[in-house]
Amino acid sequence: MFILGQSISSKTVESTMDSTLDIKAVTEKKVNALQRFWNGINWDQILATLIEKAIYLLFLILLFVILNRIGKMLIDKTYGNYSKKQAFSESRLKTLHTLINNAFQYTLFFFFIYSLLTVIGVPVGSLLAGAGIAGVAIGLGAQGFMNDIITGFFIILEQQMDVGDYIRLTALGIEGTVTAVGLRTTQMKALDGTVHFIPNRNITTISNLSRSNMQVLIDVRIMPDEGYDQITTIIDQVNQELKEKYAESIQTGPTIFGMVDLGNGNFAVRTTMYVLNGKQAPIREEFLAQYVKKLSEANFTIPNTPITLK
């Protein structure tokens, strides 16, 4: 038994020594490989390459900084020349100025990144090929966004509307004053204060009510049998008084059109005039209020029953 135990112990010691020798040999082999790799590095060539790349990068940055300044200077100079012409509105010029500036910056940035990657040694061609496939998928998803951009660009370019114009969007059934015209959305403020944010792709027909003098129709309901001539006399007096008050806004009129039939036995005296765009609502309100006030003071009846059209 003692001999057997001694034999097993000696075998265990020999196995342990062999394992230790194997680990030591593998370690020495890896260290030698690493040392050979380290010694094989051409540090002079690497340093020369780094200096060369650094010089290229500095030259590239300097070149694009100069191009950026020259481009912005030309754009600003062109904007300054066109801003002196009365035929172009300030809001449209500012929008186009921002648009051209952004397009120039994005284009310059794209070429800068392309040149930077080329200098570093990144395979730009392979990246663009892979990005082309992803670009198709993204483009399909962003189709609505691109429609907004294109439509907004032509709205601005063709001068279809400006900030401050009162417009009506027939297809959407809304109208109001334009507060902002962007490449993606247009903002409108309705008479009740509601602010509408409209994607440009949804704008099909624009009825601009601010490009010429606007007609104002004012109907005041009356009882004809109380004396039509006396009623029209009072209305004409009101017209002459308010015409002086709104002399700068009223371009033509006011003129008494005459009696109109509103249907179902309802009659009104209609006054017409042309006023500057944007002045329709306050002038209509002021004239109608004065008509009702003066006729009521003269004891004429102003019907207040609802008008039902059949």
PDB file of C-alpha atoms in Angstrom, residues 20-240:
ATOM      1  CA  THR A  20       3.687  24.373 -15.108  1.00  0.00           C
ATOM      2  CA  LEU A  21       6.234  23.939 -17.848  1.00  0.00           C
ATOM      3  CA  ASP A  22       3.499  24.063 -20.534  1.00  0.00           C
ATOM      4  CA  ILE A  23       2.002  27.289 -19.132  1.00  0.00           C
ATOM      5  CA  LYS A  24       5.474  28.812 -18.894  1.00  0.00           C
ATOM      6  CA  ALA A  25       6.231  27.862 -22.496  1.00  0.00           C
ATOM      7  CA  VAL A  26       2.937  29.299 -23.791  1.00  0.00           C
ATOM      8  CA  THR A  27       3.499  32.520 -21.845  1.00  0.00           C
ATOM      9  CA  GLU A  28       7.026  32.887 -23.146  1.00  0.00           C
ATOM     10  CA  LYS A  29       5.770  32.278 -26.675  1.00  0.00           C
ATOM     11  CA  LYS A  30       3.093  35.011 -26.385  1.00  0.00           C
ATOM     12  CA  VAL A  31       5.559  37.443 -24.842  1.00  0.00           C
ATOM     13  CA  ASN A  32       8.037  36.783 -27.601  1.00  0.00           C
ATOM     14  CA  ALA A  33       5.334  37.280 -30.263  1.00  0.00           C
ATOM     15  CA  LEU A  34       4.281  40.571 -28.684  1.00  0.00           C
ATOM     16  CA  GLN A  35       7.897  41.655 -28.457  1.00  0.00           C
ATOM     17  CA  ARG A  36       8.508  40.789 -32.090  1.00  0.00           C
ATOM     18  CA  PHE A  37       5.364  42.717 -33.102  1.00  0.00           C
ATOM     19  CA  TRP A  38       6.424  45.732 -31.033  1.00  0.00           C
ATOM     20  CA  ASN A  39       9.914  45.658 -32.457  1.00  0.00           C
ATOM     21  CA  GLY A  40       8.511  45.309 -35.973  1.00  0.00           C
ATOM     22  CA  ILE A  41       6.570  48.577 -35.787  1.00  0.00           C
ATOM     23  CA  ASN A  42       8.023  51.314 -37.981  1.00  0.00           C
ATOM     24  CA  TRP A  43       7.635  54.254 -35.647  1.00  0.00           C
ATOM     25  CA  ASP A  44       9.255  56.680 -38.068  1.00  0.00           C
ATOM     26  CA  GLN A  45       6.712  55.841 -40.752  1.00  0.00           C
ATOM     27  CA  ILE A  46       3.796  56.172 -38.329  1.00  0.00           C
ATOM     28  CA  LEU A  47       5.052  59.542 -37.113  1.00  0.00           C
ATOM     29  CA  ALA A  48       5.508  60.745 -40.688  1.00  0.00           C
ATOM     30  CA  THR A  49       1.996  59.578 -41.582  1.00  0.00           C
ATOM     31  CA  LEU A  50       0.496  61.364 -38.556  1.00  0.00           C
ATOM     32  CA  ILE A  51       2.282  64.594 -39.413  1.00  0.00           C
ATOM     33  CA  GLU A  52       1.152  64.303 -43.033  1.00  0.00           C
ATOM     34  CA  LYS A  53      -2.482  63.689 -42.023  1.00  0.00           C
ATOM     35  CA  ALA A  54      -2.360  66.572 -39.545  1.00  0.00           C
ATOM     36  CA  ILE A  55      -1.081  68.950 -42.235  1.00  0.00           C
ATOM     37  CA  TYR A  56      -3.821  67.795 -44.623  1.00  0.00           C
ATOM     38  CA  LEU A  57      -6.478  68.285 -41.944  1.00  0.00           C
ATOM     39  CA  LEU A  58      -5.240  71.776 -41.075  1.00  0.00           C
ATOM     40  CA  PHE A  59      -5.192  72.729 -44.749  1.00  0.00           C
ATOM     41  CA  LEU A  60      -8.686  71.240 -45.198  1.00  0.00           C
ATOM     42  CA  ILE A  61     -10.121  73.155 -42.231  1.00  0.00           C
ATOM     43  CA  LEU A  62      -8.509  76.394 -43.397  1.00  0.00           C
ATOM     44  CA  LEU A  63      -9.854  75.889 -46.928  1.00  0.00           C
ATOM     45  CA  PHE A  64     -13.446  75.296 -45.791  1.00  0.00           C
ATOM     46  CA  VAL A  65     -13.324  78.217 -43.347  1.00  0.00           C
ATOM     47  CA  ILE A  66     -12.309  80.493 -46.232  1.00  0.00           C
ATOM     48  CA  LEU A  67     -15.017  79.025 -48.503  1.00  0.00           C
ATOM     49  CA  ASN A  68     -17.612  79.480 -45.759  1.00  0.00           C
ATOM     50  CA  ARG A  69     -16.744  83.153 -45.269  1.00  0.00           C
ATOM     51  CA  ILE A  70     -16.668  83.865 -49.008  1.00  0.00           C
ATOM     52  CA  GLY A  71     -20.016  82.110 -49.537  1.00  0.00           C
ATOM     53  CA  LYS A  72     -21.737  83.933 -46.652  1.00  0.00           C
ATOM     54  CA  MET A  73     -20.313  87.248 -47.844  1.00  0.00           C
ATOM     55  CA  LEU A  74     -21.709  86.707 -51.361  1.00  0.00           C
ATOM     56  CA  ILE A  75     -25.114  85.629 -50.013  1.00  0.00           C
ATOM     57  CA  ASP A  76     -25.338  88.609 -47.641  1.00  0.00           C
ATOM     58  CA  LYS A  77     -24.275  90.993 -50.417  1.00  0.00           C
ATOM     59  CA  THR A  78     -26.942  89.611 -52.757  1.00  0.00           C
ATOM     60  CA  TYR A  79     -29.548  89.863 -49.985  1.00  0.00           C
ATOM     61  CA  GLY A  80     -28.544  93.480 -49.342  1.00  0.00           C
ATOM     62  CA  ASN A  81     -28.917  94.370 -53.013  1.00  0.00           C
ATOM     63  CA  TYR A  82     -32.384  92.825 -53.314  1.00  0.00           C
ATOM     64  CA  SER A  83     -33.573  94.300 -50.004  1.00  0.00           C
ATOM     65  CA  LYS A  84     -33.198  97.774 -51.530  1.00  0.00           C
ATOM     66  CA  LYS A  85     -35.780  96.969 -54.198  1.00  0.00           C
ATOM     67  CA  GLN A  86     -39.366  97.822 -53.310  1.00  0.00           C
ATOM     68  CA  ALA A  87     -40.737  94.949 -55.378  1.00  0.00           C
ATOM     69  CA  PHE A  88     -39.651  92.405 -52.767  1.00  0.00           C
ATOM     70  CA  SER A  89     -41.274  92.153 -49.341  1.00  0.00           C
ATOM     71  CA  GLU A  90     -39.008  92.061 -46.308  1.00  0.00           C
ATOM     72  CA  SER A  91     -40.536  88.864 -44.898  1.00  0.00           C
ATOM     73  CA  ARG A  92     -40.040  86.964 -48.175  1.00  0.00           C
ATOM     74  CA  LEU A  93     -36.463  88.185 -48.519  1.00  0.00           C
ATOM     75  CA  LYS A  94     -35.636  87.134 -44.968  1.00  0.00           C
ATOM     76  CA  THR A  95     -37.116  83.689 -45.552  1.00  0.00           C
ATOM     77  CA  LEU A  96     -35.202  83.216 -48.800  1.00  0.00           C
ATOM     78  CA  HIS A  97     -32.036  84.540 -47.181  1.00  0.00           C
ATOM     79  CA  THR A  98     -32.314  81.971 -44.382  1.00  0.00           C
ATOM     80  CA  LEU A  99     -33.149  79.209 -46.853  1.00  0.00           C
ATOM     81  CA  ILE A 100     -30.129  79.913 -49.087  1.00  0.00           C
ATOM     82  CA  ASN A 101     -27.839  80.234 -46.082  1.00  0.00           C
ATOM     83  CA  ASN A 102     -28.966  76.875 -44.681  1.00  0.00           C
ATOM     84  CA  ALA A 103     -28.626  75.145 -48.053  1.00  0.00           C
ATOM     85  CA  PHE A 104     -25.100  76.541 -48.454  1.00  0.00           C
ATOM     86  CA  GLN A 105     -24.081  75.491 -44.937  1.00  0.00           C
ATOM     87  CA  TYR A 106     -25.444  71.943 -45.335  1.00  0.00           C
ATOM     88  CA  THR A 107     -23.735  71.512 -48.721  1.00  0.00           C
ATOM     89  CA  LEU A 108     -20.424  72.799 -47.407  1.00  0.00           C
ATOM     90  CA  PHE A 109     -20.685  70.598 -44.329  1.00  0.00           C
ATOM     91  CA  PHE A 110     -21.357  67.505 -46.478  1.00  0.00           C
ATOM     92  CA  PHE A 111     -18.264  68.099 -48.621  1.00  0.00           C
ATOM     93  CA  PHE A 112     -16.189  68.841 -45.509  1.00  0.00           C
ATOM     94  CA  ILE A 113     -17.148  65.534 -43.890  1.00  0.00           C
ATOM     95  CA  TYR A 114     -16.532  63.695 -47.182  1.00  0.00           C
ATOM     96  CA  SER A 115     -13.059  65.245 -47.528  1.00  0.00           C
ATOM     97  CA  LEU A 116     -12.283  64.632 -43.846  1.00  0.00           C
ATOM     98  CA  LEU A 117     -13.114  60.927 -44.072  1.00  0.00           C
ATOM     99  CA  THR A 118     -11.130  60.628 -47.308  1.00  0.00           C
ATOM    100  CA  VAL A 119      -8.031  62.160 -45.684  1.00  0.00           C
ATOM    101  CA  ILE A 120      -8.344  59.880 -42.653  1.00  0.00           C
ATOM    102  CA  GLY A 121      -8.622  56.868 -44.937  1.00  0.00           C
ATOM    103  CA  VAL A 122     -12.219  55.799 -44.367  1.00  0.00           C
ATOM    104  CA  PRO A 123     -13.721  54.031 -47.429  1.00  0.00           C
ATOM    105  CA  VAL A 124     -16.329  56.659 -48.223  1.00  0.00           C
ATOM    106  CA  GLY A 125     -17.486  54.862 -51.381  1.00  0.00           C
ATOM    107  CA  SER A 126     -18.515  51.767 -49.434  1.00  0.00           C
ATOM    108  CA  LEU A 127     -20.258  53.899 -46.816  1.00  0.00           C
ATOM    109  CA  LEU A 128     -22.218  55.790 -49.480  1.00  0.00           C
ATOM    110  CA  ALA A 129     -23.266  52.527 -51.126  1.00  0.00           C
ATOM    111  CA  GLY A 130     -24.611  51.238 -47.823  1.00  0.00           C
ATOM    112  CA  ALA A 131     -26.180  54.584 -47.003  1.00  0.00           C
ATOM    113  CA  GLY A 132     -27.911  54.600 -50.382  1.00  0.00           C
ATOM    114  CA  ILE A 133     -30.000  51.578 -49.436  1.00  0.00           C
ATOM    115  CA  ALA A 134     -30.876  53.084 -46.068  1.00  0.00           C
ATOM    116  CA  GLY A 135     -31.560  56.412 -47.785  1.00  0.00           C
ATOM    117  CA  VAL A 136     -34.216  54.831 -49.989  1.00  0.00           C
ATOM    118  CA  ALA A 137     -36.045  53.473 -46.957  1.00  0.00           C
ATOM    119  CA  ILE A 138     -35.750  56.777 -45.096  1.00  0.00           C
ATOM    120  CA  GLY A 139     -36.821  58.695 -48.200  1.00  0.00           C
ATOM    121  CA  LEU A 140     -40.008  56.665 -48.508  1.00  0.00           C
ATOM    122  CA  GLY A 141     -40.821  57.386 -44.880  1.00  0.00           C
ATOM    123  CA  ALA A 142     -39.993  61.078 -45.218  1.00  0.00           C
ATOM    124  CA  GLN A 143     -41.992  61.627 -48.392  1.00  0.00           C
ATOM    125  CA  GLY A 144     -44.528  63.831 -46.627  1.00  0.00           C
ATOM    126  CA  PHE A 145     -41.748  65.891 -45.071  1.00  0.00           C
ATOM    127  CA  MET A 146     -40.149  66.477 -48.465  1.00  0.00           C
ATOM    128  CA  ASN A 147     -43.538  67.464 -49.925  1.00  0.00           C
ATOM    129  CA  ASP A 148     -43.826  70.081 -47.174  1.00  0.00           C
ATOM    130  CA  ILE A 149     -40.383  71.455 -47.977  1.00  0.00           C
ATOM    131  CA  ILE A 150     -40.943  71.627 -51.739  1.00  0.00           C
ATOM    132  CA  THR A 151     -44.421  73.157 -51.430  1.00  0.00           C
ATOM    133  CA  GLY A 152     -43.202  75.699 -48.879  1.00  0.00           C
ATOM    134  CA  PHE A 153     -40.313  76.693 -51.129  1.00  0.00           C
ATOM    135  CA  PHE A 154     -42.618  77.428 -54.082  1.00  0.00           C
ATOM    136  CA  ILE A 155     -45.134  79.261 -51.868  1.00  0.00           C
ATOM    137  CA  ILE A 156     -42.342  81.627 -50.843  1.00  0.00           C
ATOM    138  CA  LEU A 157     -40.742  81.812 -54.275  1.00  0.00           C
ATOM    139  CA  GLU A 158     -44.008  82.535 -56.109  1.00  0.00           C
ATOM    140  CA  GLN A 159     -45.103  85.142 -53.547  1.00  0.00           C
ATOM    141  CA  GLN A 160     -48.412  83.392 -52.933  1.00  0.00           C
ATOM    142  CA  MET A 161     -48.712  84.917 -49.450  1.00  0.00           C
ATOM    143  CA  ASP A 162     -46.742  87.013 -46.988  1.00  0.00           C
ATOM    144  CA  VAL A 163     -46.796  87.460 -43.234  1.00  0.00           C
ATOM    145  CA  GLY A 164     -49.716  89.750 -42.403  1.00  0.00           C
ATOM    146  CA  ASP A 165     -51.859  88.698 -45.372  1.00  0.00           C
ATOM    147  CA  TYR A 166     -55.447  87.647 -44.735  1.00  0.00           C
ATOM    148  CA  ILE A 167     -56.019  84.408 -46.642  1.00  0.00           C
ATOM    149  CA  ARG A 168     -58.619  81.699 -47.051  1.00  0.00           C
ATOM    150  CA  LEU A 169     -57.670  78.039 -47.541  1.00  0.00           C
ATOM    151  CA  THR A 170     -60.628  76.735 -49.469  1.00  0.00           C
ATOM    152  CA  ALA A 171     -59.803  73.021 -49.221  1.00  0.00           C
ATOM    153  CA  LEU A 172     -59.351  73.170 -45.444  1.00  0.00           C
ATOM    154  CA  GLY A 173     -62.244  75.554 -44.788  1.00  0.00           C
ATOM    155  CA  ILE A 174     -60.221  77.952 -42.624  1.00  0.00           C
ATOM    156  CA  GLU A 175     -59.207  81.579 -42.980  1.00  0.00           C
ATOM    157  CA  GLY A 176     -57.180  84.080 -41.024  1.00  0.00           C
ATOM    158  CA  THR A 177     -54.063  86.229 -40.915  1.00  0.00           C
ATOM    159  CA  VAL A 178     -50.743  84.663 -41.822  1.00  0.00           C
ATOM    160  CA  THR A 179     -48.355  84.879 -38.871  1.00  0.00           C
ATOM    161  CA  ALA A 180     -45.462  82.790 -40.239  1.00  0.00           C
ATOM    162  CA  VAL A 181     -44.531  81.161 -43.538  1.00  0.00           C
ATOM    163  CA  GLY A 182     -42.011  78.345 -43.194  1.00  0.00           C
ATOM    164  CA  LEU A 183     -40.634  75.627 -45.417  1.00  0.00           C
ATOM    165  CA  ARG A 184     -42.520  72.914 -43.528  1.00  0.00           C
ATOM    166  CA  THR A 185     -45.555  74.610 -41.995  1.00  0.00           C
ATOM    167  CA  THR A 186     -47.601  77.788 -42.325  1.00  0.00           C
ATOM    168  CA  GLN A 187     -49.118  79.494 -39.289  1.00  0.00           C
ATOM    169  CA  MET A 188     -52.439  81.331 -39.427  1.00  0.00           C
ATOM    170  CA  LYS A 189     -54.398  83.195 -36.773  1.00  0.00           C
ATOM    171  CA  ALA A 190     -58.183  83.169 -37.158  1.00  0.00           C
ATOM    172  CA  LEU A 191     -60.444  86.046 -36.133  1.00  0.00           C
ATOM    173  CA  ASP A 192     -61.408  84.222 -32.919  1.00  0.00           C
ATOM    174  CA  GLY A 193     -57.732  83.949 -31.935  1.00  0.00           C
ATOM    175  CA  THR A 194     -57.204  80.319 -32.922  1.00  0.00           C
ATOM    176  CA  VAL A 195     -53.705  79.669 -34.262  1.00  0.00           C
ATOM    177  CA  HIS A 196     -53.582  77.051 -37.039  1.00  0.00           C
ATOM    178  CA  PHE A 197     -50.379  75.150 -37.866  1.00  0.00           C
ATOM    179  CA  ILE A 198     -50.825  73.780 -41.389  1.00  0.00           C
ATOM    180  CA  PRO A 199     -48.396  71.379 -43.129  1.00  0.00           C
ATOM    181  CA  ASN A 200     -47.585  72.927 -46.488  1.00  0.00           C
ATOM    182  CA  ARG A 201     -48.493  69.737 -48.382  1.00  0.00           C
ATOM    183  CA  ASN A 202     -52.123  70.232 -47.302  1.00  0.00           C
ATOM    184  CA  ILE A 203     -52.283  73.695 -48.896  1.00  0.00           C
ATOM    185  CA  THR A 204     -53.798  73.399 -52.372  1.00  0.00           C
ATOM    186  CA  THR A 205     -55.771  76.577 -53.104  1.00  0.00           C
ATOM    187  CA  ILE A 206     -54.853  79.898 -51.478  1.00  0.00           C
ATOM    188  CA  SER A 207     -57.360  82.732 -51.680  1.00  0.00           C
ATOM    189  CA  ASN A 208     -55.356  85.807 -50.744  1.00  0.00           C
ATOM    190  CA  LEU A 209     -57.703  88.569 -49.607  1.00  0.00           C
ATOM    191  CA  SER A 210     -54.930  91.093 -49.006  1.00  0.00           C
ATOM    192  CA  ARG A 211     -53.567  91.797 -52.453  1.00  0.00           C
ATOM    193  CA  SER A 212     -56.149  94.429 -53.482  1.00  0.00           C
ATOM    194  CA  ASN A 213     -58.968  96.523 -52.057  1.00  0.00           C
ATOM    195  CA  MET A 214     -61.719  94.408 -50.518  1.00  0.00           C
ATOM    196  CA  GLN A 215     -65.459  94.854 -50.905  1.00  0.00           C
ATOM    197  CA  VAL A 216     -67.520  95.314 -47.752  1.00  0.00           C
ATOM    198  CA  LEU A 217     -71.265  94.559 -47.779  1.00  0.00           C
ATOM    199  CA  ILE A 218     -73.307  95.797 -44.807  1.00  0.00           C
ATOM    200  CA  ASP A 219     -76.962  94.782 -44.476  1.00  0.00           C
ATOM    201  CA  VAL A 220     -79.153  96.380 -41.823  1.00  0.00           C
ATOM    202  CA  ARG A 221     -82.602  94.803 -41.485  1.00  0.00           C
ATOM    203  CA  ILE A 222     -85.580  97.161 -41.588  1.00  0.00           C
ATOM    204  CA  MET A 223     -89.385  97.302 -41.706  1.00  0.00           C
ATOM    205  CA  PRO A 224     -90.087  98.911 -45.146  1.00  0.00           C
ATOM    206  CA  ASP A 225     -93.566 100.086 -44.181  1.00  0.00           C
ATOM    207  CA  GLU A 226     -92.090 102.418 -41.519  1.00  0.00           C
ATOM    208  CA  GLY A 227     -90.677 104.720 -44.190  1.00  0.00           C
ATOM    209  CA  TYR A 228     -87.961 103.569 -46.558  1.00  0.00           C
ATOM    210  CA  ASP A 229     -86.880 107.090 -47.590  1.00  0.00           C
ATOM    211  CA  GLN A 230     -86.368 108.243 -43.992  1.00  0.00           C
ATOM    212  CA  ILE A 231     -84.384 105.097 -43.197  1.00  0.00           C
ATOM    213  CA  THR A 232     -82.036 105.541 -46.168  1.00  0.00           C
ATOM    214  CA  THR A 233     -81.556 109.207 -45.213  1.00  0.00           C
ATOM    215  CA  ILE A 234     -80.346 108.207 -41.736  1.00  0.00           C
ATOM    216  CA  ILE A 235     -78.082 105.525 -43.203  1.00  0.00           C
ATOM    217  CA  ASP A 236     -76.596 108.031 -45.647  1.00  0.00           C
ATOM    218  CA  GLN A 237     -75.891 110.461 -42.786  1.00  0.00           C
ATOM    219  CA  VAL A 238     -74.039 107.716 -40.924  1.00  0.00           C
ATOM    220  CA  ASN A 239     -72.083 106.918 -44.091  1.00  0.00           C
ATOM    221  CA  GLN A 240     -70.914 110.505 -44.501  1.00  0.00           C
TER     222      GLN A 240
END
